[in-house]
XYZ file of C-alpha atoms in Angstrom:
475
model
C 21.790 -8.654 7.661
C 21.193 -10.787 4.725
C 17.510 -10.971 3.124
C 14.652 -13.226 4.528
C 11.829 -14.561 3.414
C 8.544 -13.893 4.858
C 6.974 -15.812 7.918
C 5.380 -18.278 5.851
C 7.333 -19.169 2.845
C 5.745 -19.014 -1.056
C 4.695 -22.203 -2.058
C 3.710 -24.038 -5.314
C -0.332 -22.997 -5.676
C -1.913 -25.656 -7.528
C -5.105 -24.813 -9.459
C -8.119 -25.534 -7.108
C -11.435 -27.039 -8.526
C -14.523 -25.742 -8.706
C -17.110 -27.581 -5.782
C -21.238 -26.700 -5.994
C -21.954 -26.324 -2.180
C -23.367 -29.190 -0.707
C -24.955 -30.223 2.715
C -21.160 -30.609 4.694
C -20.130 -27.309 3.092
C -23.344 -25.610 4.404
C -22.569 -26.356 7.710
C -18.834 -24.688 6.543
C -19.884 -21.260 6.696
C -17.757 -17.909 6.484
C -18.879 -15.072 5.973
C -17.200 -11.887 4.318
C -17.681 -8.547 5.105
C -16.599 -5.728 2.635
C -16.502 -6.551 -1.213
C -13.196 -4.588 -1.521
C -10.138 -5.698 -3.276
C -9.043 -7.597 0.045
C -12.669 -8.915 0.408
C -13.122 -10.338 -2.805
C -9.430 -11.686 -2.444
C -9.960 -13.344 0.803
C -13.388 -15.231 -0.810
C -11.565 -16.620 -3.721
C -8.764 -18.196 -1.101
C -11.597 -18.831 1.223
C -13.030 -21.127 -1.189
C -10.021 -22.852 -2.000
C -9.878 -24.756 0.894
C -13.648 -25.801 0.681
C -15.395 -23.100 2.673
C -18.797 -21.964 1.725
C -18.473 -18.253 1.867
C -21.161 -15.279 1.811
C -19.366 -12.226 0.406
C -21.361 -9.335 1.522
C -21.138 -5.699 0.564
C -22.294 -1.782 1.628
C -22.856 -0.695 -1.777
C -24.403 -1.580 -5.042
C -22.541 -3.868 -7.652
C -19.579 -1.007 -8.826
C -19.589 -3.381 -12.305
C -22.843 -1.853 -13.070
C -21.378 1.835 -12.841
C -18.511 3.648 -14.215
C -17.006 5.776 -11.722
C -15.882 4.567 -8.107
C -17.218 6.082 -5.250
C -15.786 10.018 -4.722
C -12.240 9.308 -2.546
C -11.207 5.964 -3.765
C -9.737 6.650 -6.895
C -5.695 7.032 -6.232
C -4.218 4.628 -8.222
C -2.355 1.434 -7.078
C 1.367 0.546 -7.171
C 1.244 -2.907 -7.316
C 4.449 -4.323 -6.054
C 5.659 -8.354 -5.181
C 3.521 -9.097 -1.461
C 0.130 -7.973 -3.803
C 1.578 -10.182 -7.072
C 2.201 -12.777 -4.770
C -1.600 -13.147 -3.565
C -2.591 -12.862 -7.730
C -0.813 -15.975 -8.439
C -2.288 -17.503 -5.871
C -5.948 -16.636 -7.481
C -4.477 -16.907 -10.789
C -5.526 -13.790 -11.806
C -1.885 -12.234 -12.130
C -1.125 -13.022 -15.548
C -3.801 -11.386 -16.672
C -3.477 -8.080 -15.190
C 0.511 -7.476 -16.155
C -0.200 -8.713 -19.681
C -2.945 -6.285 -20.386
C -3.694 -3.869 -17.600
C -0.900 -3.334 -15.453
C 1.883 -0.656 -16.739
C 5.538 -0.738 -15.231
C 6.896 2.363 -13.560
C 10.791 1.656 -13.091
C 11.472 4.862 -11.196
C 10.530 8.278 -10.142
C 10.422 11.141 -11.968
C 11.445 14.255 -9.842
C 9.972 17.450 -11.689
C 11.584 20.275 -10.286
C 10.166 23.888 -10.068
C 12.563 25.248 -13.125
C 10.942 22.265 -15.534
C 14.068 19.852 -15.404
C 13.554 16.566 -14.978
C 15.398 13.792 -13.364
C 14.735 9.965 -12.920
C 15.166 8.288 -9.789
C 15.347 4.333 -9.954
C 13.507 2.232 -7.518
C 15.432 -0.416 -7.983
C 18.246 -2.814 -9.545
C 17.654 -2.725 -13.418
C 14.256 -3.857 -14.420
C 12.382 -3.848 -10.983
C 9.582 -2.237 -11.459
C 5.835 -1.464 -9.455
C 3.072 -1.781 -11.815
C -0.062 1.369 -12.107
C -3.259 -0.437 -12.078
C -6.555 1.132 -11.967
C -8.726 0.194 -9.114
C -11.796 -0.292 -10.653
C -10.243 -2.578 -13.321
C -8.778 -4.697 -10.516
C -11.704 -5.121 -8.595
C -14.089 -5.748 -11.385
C -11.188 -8.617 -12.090
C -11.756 -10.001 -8.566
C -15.322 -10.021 -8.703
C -15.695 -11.931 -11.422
C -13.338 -13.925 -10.385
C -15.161 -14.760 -7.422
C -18.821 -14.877 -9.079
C -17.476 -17.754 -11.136
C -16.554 -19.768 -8.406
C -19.640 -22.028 -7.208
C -18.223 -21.750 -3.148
C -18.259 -18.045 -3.343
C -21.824 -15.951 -3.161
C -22.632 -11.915 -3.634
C -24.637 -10.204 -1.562
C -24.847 -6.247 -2.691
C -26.510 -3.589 -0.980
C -26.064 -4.960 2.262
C -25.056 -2.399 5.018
C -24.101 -4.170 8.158
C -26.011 -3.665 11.231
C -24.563 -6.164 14.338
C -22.297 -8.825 13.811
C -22.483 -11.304 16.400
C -19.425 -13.447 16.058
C -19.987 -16.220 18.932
C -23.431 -16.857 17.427
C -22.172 -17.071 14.383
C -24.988 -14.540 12.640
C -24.915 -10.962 10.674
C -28.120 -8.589 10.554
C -28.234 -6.177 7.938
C -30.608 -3.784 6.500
C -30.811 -3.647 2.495
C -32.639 -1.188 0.237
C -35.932 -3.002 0.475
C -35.820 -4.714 4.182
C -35.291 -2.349 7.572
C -33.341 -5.722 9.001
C -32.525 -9.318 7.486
C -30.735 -11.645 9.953
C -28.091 -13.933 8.373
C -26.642 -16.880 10.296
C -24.661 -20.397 10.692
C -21.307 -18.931 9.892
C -18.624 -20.641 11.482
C -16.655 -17.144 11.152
C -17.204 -13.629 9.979
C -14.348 -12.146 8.301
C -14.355 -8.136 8.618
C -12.417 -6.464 5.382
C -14.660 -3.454 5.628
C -12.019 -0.857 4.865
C -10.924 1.679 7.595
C -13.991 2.540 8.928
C -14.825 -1.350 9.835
C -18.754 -1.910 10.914
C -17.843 -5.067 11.710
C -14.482 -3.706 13.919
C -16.667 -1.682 15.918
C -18.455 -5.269 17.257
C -15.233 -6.614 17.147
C -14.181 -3.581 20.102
C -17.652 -5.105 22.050
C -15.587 -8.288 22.752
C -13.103 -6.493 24.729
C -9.235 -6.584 25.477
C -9.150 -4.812 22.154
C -6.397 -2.032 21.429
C -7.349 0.626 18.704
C -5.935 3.350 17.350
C -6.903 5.990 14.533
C -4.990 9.167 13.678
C -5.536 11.901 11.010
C -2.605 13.790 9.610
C -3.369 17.014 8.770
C -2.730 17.036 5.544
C -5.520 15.896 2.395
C -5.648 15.492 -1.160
C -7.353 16.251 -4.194
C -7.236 14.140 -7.404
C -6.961 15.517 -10.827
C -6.039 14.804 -14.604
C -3.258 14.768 -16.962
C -5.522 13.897 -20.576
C -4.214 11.931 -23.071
C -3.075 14.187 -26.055
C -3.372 12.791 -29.722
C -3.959 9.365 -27.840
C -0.909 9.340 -26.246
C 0.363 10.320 -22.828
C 1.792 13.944 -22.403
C 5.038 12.321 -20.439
C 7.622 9.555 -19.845
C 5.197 6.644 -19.158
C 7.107 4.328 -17.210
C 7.657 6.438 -14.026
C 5.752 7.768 -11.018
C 5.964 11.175 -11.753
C 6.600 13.696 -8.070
C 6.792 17.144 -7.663
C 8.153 17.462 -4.509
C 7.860 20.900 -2.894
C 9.174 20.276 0.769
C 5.758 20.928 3.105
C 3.581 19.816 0.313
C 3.944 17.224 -3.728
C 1.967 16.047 -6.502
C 2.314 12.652 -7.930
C 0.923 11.173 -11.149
C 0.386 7.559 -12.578
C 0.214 6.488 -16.073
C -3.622 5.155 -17.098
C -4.162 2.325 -19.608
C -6.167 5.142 -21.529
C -2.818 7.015 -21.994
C -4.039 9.713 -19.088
C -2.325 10.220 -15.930
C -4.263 10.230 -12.688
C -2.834 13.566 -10.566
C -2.928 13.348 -6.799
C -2.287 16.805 -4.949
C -1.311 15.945 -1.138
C -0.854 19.071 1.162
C -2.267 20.681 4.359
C -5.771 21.547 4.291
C -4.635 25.097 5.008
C -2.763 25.480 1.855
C -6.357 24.104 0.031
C -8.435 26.089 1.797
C -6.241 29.214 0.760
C -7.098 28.488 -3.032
C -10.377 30.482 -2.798
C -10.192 31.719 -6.442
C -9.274 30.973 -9.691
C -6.699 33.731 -9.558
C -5.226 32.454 -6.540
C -5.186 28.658 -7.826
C -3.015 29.779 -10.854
C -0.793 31.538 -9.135
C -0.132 28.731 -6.564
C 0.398 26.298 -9.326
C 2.327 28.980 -11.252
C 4.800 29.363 -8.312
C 5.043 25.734 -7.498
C 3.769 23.437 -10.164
C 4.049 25.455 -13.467
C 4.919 22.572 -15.770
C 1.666 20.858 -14.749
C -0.546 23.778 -15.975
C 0.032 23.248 -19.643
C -0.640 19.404 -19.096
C -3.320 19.639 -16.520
C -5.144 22.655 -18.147
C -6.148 25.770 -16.500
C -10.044 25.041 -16.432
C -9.579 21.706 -15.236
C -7.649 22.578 -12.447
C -10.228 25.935 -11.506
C -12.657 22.974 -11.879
C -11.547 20.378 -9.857
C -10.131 22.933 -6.813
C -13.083 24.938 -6.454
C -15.898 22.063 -6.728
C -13.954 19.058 -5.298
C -13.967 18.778 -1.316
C -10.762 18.088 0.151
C -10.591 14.361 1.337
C -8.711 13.117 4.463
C -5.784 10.268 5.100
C -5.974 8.696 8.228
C -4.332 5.556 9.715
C -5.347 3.209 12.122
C -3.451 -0.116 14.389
C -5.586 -1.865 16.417
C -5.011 -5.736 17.673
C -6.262 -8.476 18.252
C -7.222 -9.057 14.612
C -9.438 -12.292 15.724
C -11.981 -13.115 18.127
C -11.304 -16.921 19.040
C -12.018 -18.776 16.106
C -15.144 -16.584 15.264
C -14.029 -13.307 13.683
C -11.089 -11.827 11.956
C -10.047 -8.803 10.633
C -7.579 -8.230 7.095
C -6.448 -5.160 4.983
C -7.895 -1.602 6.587
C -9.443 -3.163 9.018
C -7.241 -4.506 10.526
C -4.354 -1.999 9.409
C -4.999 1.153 7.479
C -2.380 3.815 6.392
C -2.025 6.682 4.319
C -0.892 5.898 0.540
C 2.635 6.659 0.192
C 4.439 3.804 0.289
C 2.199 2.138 -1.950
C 1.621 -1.049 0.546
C -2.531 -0.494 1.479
C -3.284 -2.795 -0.974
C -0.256 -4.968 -1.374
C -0.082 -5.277 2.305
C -4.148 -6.433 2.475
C -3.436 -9.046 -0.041
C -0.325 -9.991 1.696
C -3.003 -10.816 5.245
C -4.842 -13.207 2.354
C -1.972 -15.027 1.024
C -0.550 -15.101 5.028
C -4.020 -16.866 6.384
C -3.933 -19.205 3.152
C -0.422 -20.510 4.369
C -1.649 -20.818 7.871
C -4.674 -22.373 6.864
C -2.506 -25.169 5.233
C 0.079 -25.364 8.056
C -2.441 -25.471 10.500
C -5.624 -27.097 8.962
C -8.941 -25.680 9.389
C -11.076 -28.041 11.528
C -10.183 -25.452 14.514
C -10.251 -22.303 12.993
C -8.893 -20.840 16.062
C -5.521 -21.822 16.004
C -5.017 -20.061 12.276
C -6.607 -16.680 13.218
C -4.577 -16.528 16.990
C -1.441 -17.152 14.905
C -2.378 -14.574 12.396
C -2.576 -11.815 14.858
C 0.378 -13.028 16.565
C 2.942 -12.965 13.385
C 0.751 -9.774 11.802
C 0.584 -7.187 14.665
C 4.267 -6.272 14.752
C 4.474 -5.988 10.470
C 1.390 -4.169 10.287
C 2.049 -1.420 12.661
C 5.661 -1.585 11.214
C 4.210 -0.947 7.192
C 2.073 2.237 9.438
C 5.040 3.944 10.448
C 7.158 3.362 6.947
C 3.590 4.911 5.463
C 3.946 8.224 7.187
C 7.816 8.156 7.019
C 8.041 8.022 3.285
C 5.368 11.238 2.675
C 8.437 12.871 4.035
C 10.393 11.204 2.014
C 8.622 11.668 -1.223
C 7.932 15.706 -0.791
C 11.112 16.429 0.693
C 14.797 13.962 1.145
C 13.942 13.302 -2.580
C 15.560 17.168 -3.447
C 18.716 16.516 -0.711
C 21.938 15.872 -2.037
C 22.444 13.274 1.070
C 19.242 11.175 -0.082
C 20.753 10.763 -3.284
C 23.888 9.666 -2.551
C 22.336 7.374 0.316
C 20.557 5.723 -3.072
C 23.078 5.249 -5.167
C 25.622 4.066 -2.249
C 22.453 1.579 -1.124
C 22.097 0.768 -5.162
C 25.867 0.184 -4.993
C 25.882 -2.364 -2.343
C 22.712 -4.603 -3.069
C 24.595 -4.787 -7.227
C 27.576 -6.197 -5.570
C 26.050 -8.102 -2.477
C 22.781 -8.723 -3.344
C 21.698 -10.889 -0.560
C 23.407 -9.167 2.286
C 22.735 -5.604 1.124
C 19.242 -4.911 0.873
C 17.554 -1.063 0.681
C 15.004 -0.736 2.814
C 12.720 0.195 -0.419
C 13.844 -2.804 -2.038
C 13.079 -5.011 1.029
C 9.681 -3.283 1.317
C 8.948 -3.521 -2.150
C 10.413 -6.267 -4.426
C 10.328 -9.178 -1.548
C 8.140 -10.236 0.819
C 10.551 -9.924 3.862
C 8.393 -9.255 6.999
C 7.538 -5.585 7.584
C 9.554 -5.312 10.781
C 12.712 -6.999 9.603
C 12.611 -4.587 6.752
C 13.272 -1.619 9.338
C 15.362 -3.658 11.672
C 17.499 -4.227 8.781
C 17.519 -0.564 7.601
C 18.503 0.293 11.314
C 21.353 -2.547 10.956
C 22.873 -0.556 7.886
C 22.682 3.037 9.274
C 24.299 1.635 12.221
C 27.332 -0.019 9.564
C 27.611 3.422 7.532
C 27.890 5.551 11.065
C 30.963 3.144 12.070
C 32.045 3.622 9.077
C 32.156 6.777 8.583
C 33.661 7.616 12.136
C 36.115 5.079 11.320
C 37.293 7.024 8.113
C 37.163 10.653 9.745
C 39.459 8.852 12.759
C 41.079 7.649 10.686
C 41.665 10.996 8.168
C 42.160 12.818 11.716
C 44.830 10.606 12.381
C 46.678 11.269 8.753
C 46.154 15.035 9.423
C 47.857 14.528 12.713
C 50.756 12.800 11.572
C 51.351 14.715 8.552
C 50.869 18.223 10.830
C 53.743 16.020 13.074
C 56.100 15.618 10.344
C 56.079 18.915 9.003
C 56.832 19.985 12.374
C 60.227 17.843 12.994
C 61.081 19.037 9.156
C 60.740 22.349 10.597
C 62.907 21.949 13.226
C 65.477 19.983 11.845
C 65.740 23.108 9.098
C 66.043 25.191 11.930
């Protein structure tokens, strides 16, 4: 099954010009919910095709502080469907020159201290760590510059009432301000969506949200002597079967430590002898890099948070509301695709917005939650799949062999052979072609494989055959 494209194929992005709003565009009206990554994305595109847009947001201006709020600090993998959007803001250039670093495979530490690398993909693919707050500070400013786009901080949502085309909102000095003439209100609100809950009030609306049991804590790897303590261009696991630990490289030459198991296993660590030990059993390379009181620190002060996932459809309401990135689709972390796949929804409604036009703003948003639905819930599944992946198959001989066989394949046929973390990854092939295509090649590799132990039975048989007529004839 040979590689495809996405739905919508890239184009060449001209650079738009900047337009002061002006009576027609006032009566052009979107507004965006949620000042996220995939909020502040979708305003910059927004405005691109000459819509006035309102970008509101829950909490105070983050460029004023300098932490993120507790929970939201994992790094990001930045991969091609997230690139893809950052050309189309222009912003991508930027970020890989000076704040992006390449990780070209993963580094398995195993329990005894050895190390072994793991490529992602053919030679010099690569996902890129970038720091959250960098990247959103980047989008922000981004949008502030652009006369089309306004900021609205400390705005917690209230009601959104789509067909009316208005938002209430209370803010830190007002119990309720009512904000209206939007043509459409664009919910990117993260996975607990305010404005997805109004969006259920509509009706014929499917939702789904599920909690694995299992939650993470985040801690540190310091830089030492201003550089980093290990091989910086990986994504470092330690894979321990029912539980892992990953770490990403930090522009400030520290590595940002995520600890994923069940809560448990967490809420066993009661003590700091108890916390040593576990880490001593399972993680003891970490210790000397982590540092005892950091870790005694950070597991006895930090609460354990949660990973949950949710699917839900439609994403619009007529040609009133929409929903992109966790809103519409969230999922735990470990593919890497949250963010990637949010920006993917922006570059996705840009391309529809051009095929389609905007003076009916229905006929973009129905076709985006026709073509999304089945990709989104697809990227949910592959989510959940590769945690299992990443803290266990990594260690079995038969996952590694699958890889380099799969590696193998796409070198010589690179078009017709594609991995499914390649296709995922490195392209922007639709979600749900990705698996279908992964199912295609386990399906090739079974026939194969019973055709070679047929046909191996079938030597046996005839060489067990001739030794018998030898036999005979000796006889």
């Amino acid at each position: 099954m040979p590689l495809k494209d996405c739905v919508f194929s890239p184009r060449d992005i001209r650079s738009s010009t900047r337009h002061s709003r002006t009576m027609d565009q006032q009566d052009n009206k979107i507004a965006v919910v949620g000042a996220g990554l995939v909020g502040a994305a979708c305003a910059c595109m927004l405005s691109r095709h000459g819509f006035a847009v309102d970008l509101f947001e829950l909490r105070s201006d983050l460029r004023l502080s300098s932490k993120l709020s507790v929970g939201r600090s994992i790094n990001l993998a930045l991969s091609a469907r997230g690139l893809h959007t950052l050309r189309l803001l222009g912003v991508a250039d930027e970020i890989l020159e000076r704040h992006a670093i390449p990780m070209y495979a993963r580094m398995i530490h195993n329990v005894d201290g050895r190390t072994e690398p793991i490529p992602y993909g053919a030679s010099g693919q690569c996902i890129y760590s970038v720091g959250r707050k960098y990247l959103l500070e980047l989008l922000l400013f981004r949008a502030e510059r652009d006369d089309n786009v306004r900021l609205h901080f400390d705005h917690k949502l209230l009601r959104a009432r789509f067909h009316q085309g208005s938002l209430e909102f209370s803010t830190p000095d007002r119990d309720a301000v009512t904000k209206s003439g939007y043509r459409a209100i664009i919910g990117c609100d993260g996975v607990f969506s305010r404005v997805r809950q109004d969006v259920m009030r509509c009706g014929r609306f499917d939702f789904e949200q599920k909690y694995i049991d299992h939650g993470y804590i985040e801690l540190c790897i310091p830089a030492k002597d201003n550089e980093f303590q290990m091989a910086v261009n990986f994504l470092h696991i330690w894979p321990r079967g029912e539980f892992m630990m990953i770490a990403l490289p930090n522009q400030d030459k520290s590595y940002t430590v995520t600890l994923f198991m069940p809560f448990e296993k967490f809420e066993a660590l009661t003590t700091a002898e108890k916390i040593l030990k576990f880490f001593e059993t399972h993680f003891p390379d970490s210790i000397p890099l982590i540092g005892r009181e950091s870790l005694i620190q950070t597991l006895t002060t930090v609460e354990v948070s949660s990973l949950a996932s949710v699917k839900c459809s439609p994403y619009h309401v007529g040609g009133r509301g929409l929903l992109l990135g966790d809103a519409a689709h969230a999922m735990v972390p470990f593919y890497g695709q949250g963010m990637n796949c949010g920006f993917e929804d922006v570059s996705i409604l840009d391309e529809l917005f051009t095929a389609l036009g905007t003076s009916d703003l229905e006929k973009p948003f129905e076709t985006f939650s026709e073509v999304r639905r089945e990709d989104a819930h697809a990227i949910v599944e592959l989510a959940l799949y590769n945690y299992i992946e990443m803290r266990h198959l990594v260690n079995s001989v038969w996952f590694r062999l699958r890889k380099k066989f799969d590696s193998s394949l796409h070198w010589m046929f690179p078009k017709f052979w594609v991995p499914l973390y390649t296709s995922v990854t490195f392209s922007r092939m639709k979600y749900s072609e990705c698996i279908s295509n992964r199912a295609w090649q386990d399906k090739v590799l079974r026939n194969s494989l019973r055709s070679i132990g047929l046909l191996a039975l079938g030597v046996s048989l005839a060489y067990a055959a001739s030794r018998m007529r030898i036999n005979v004839r000796l006889h």
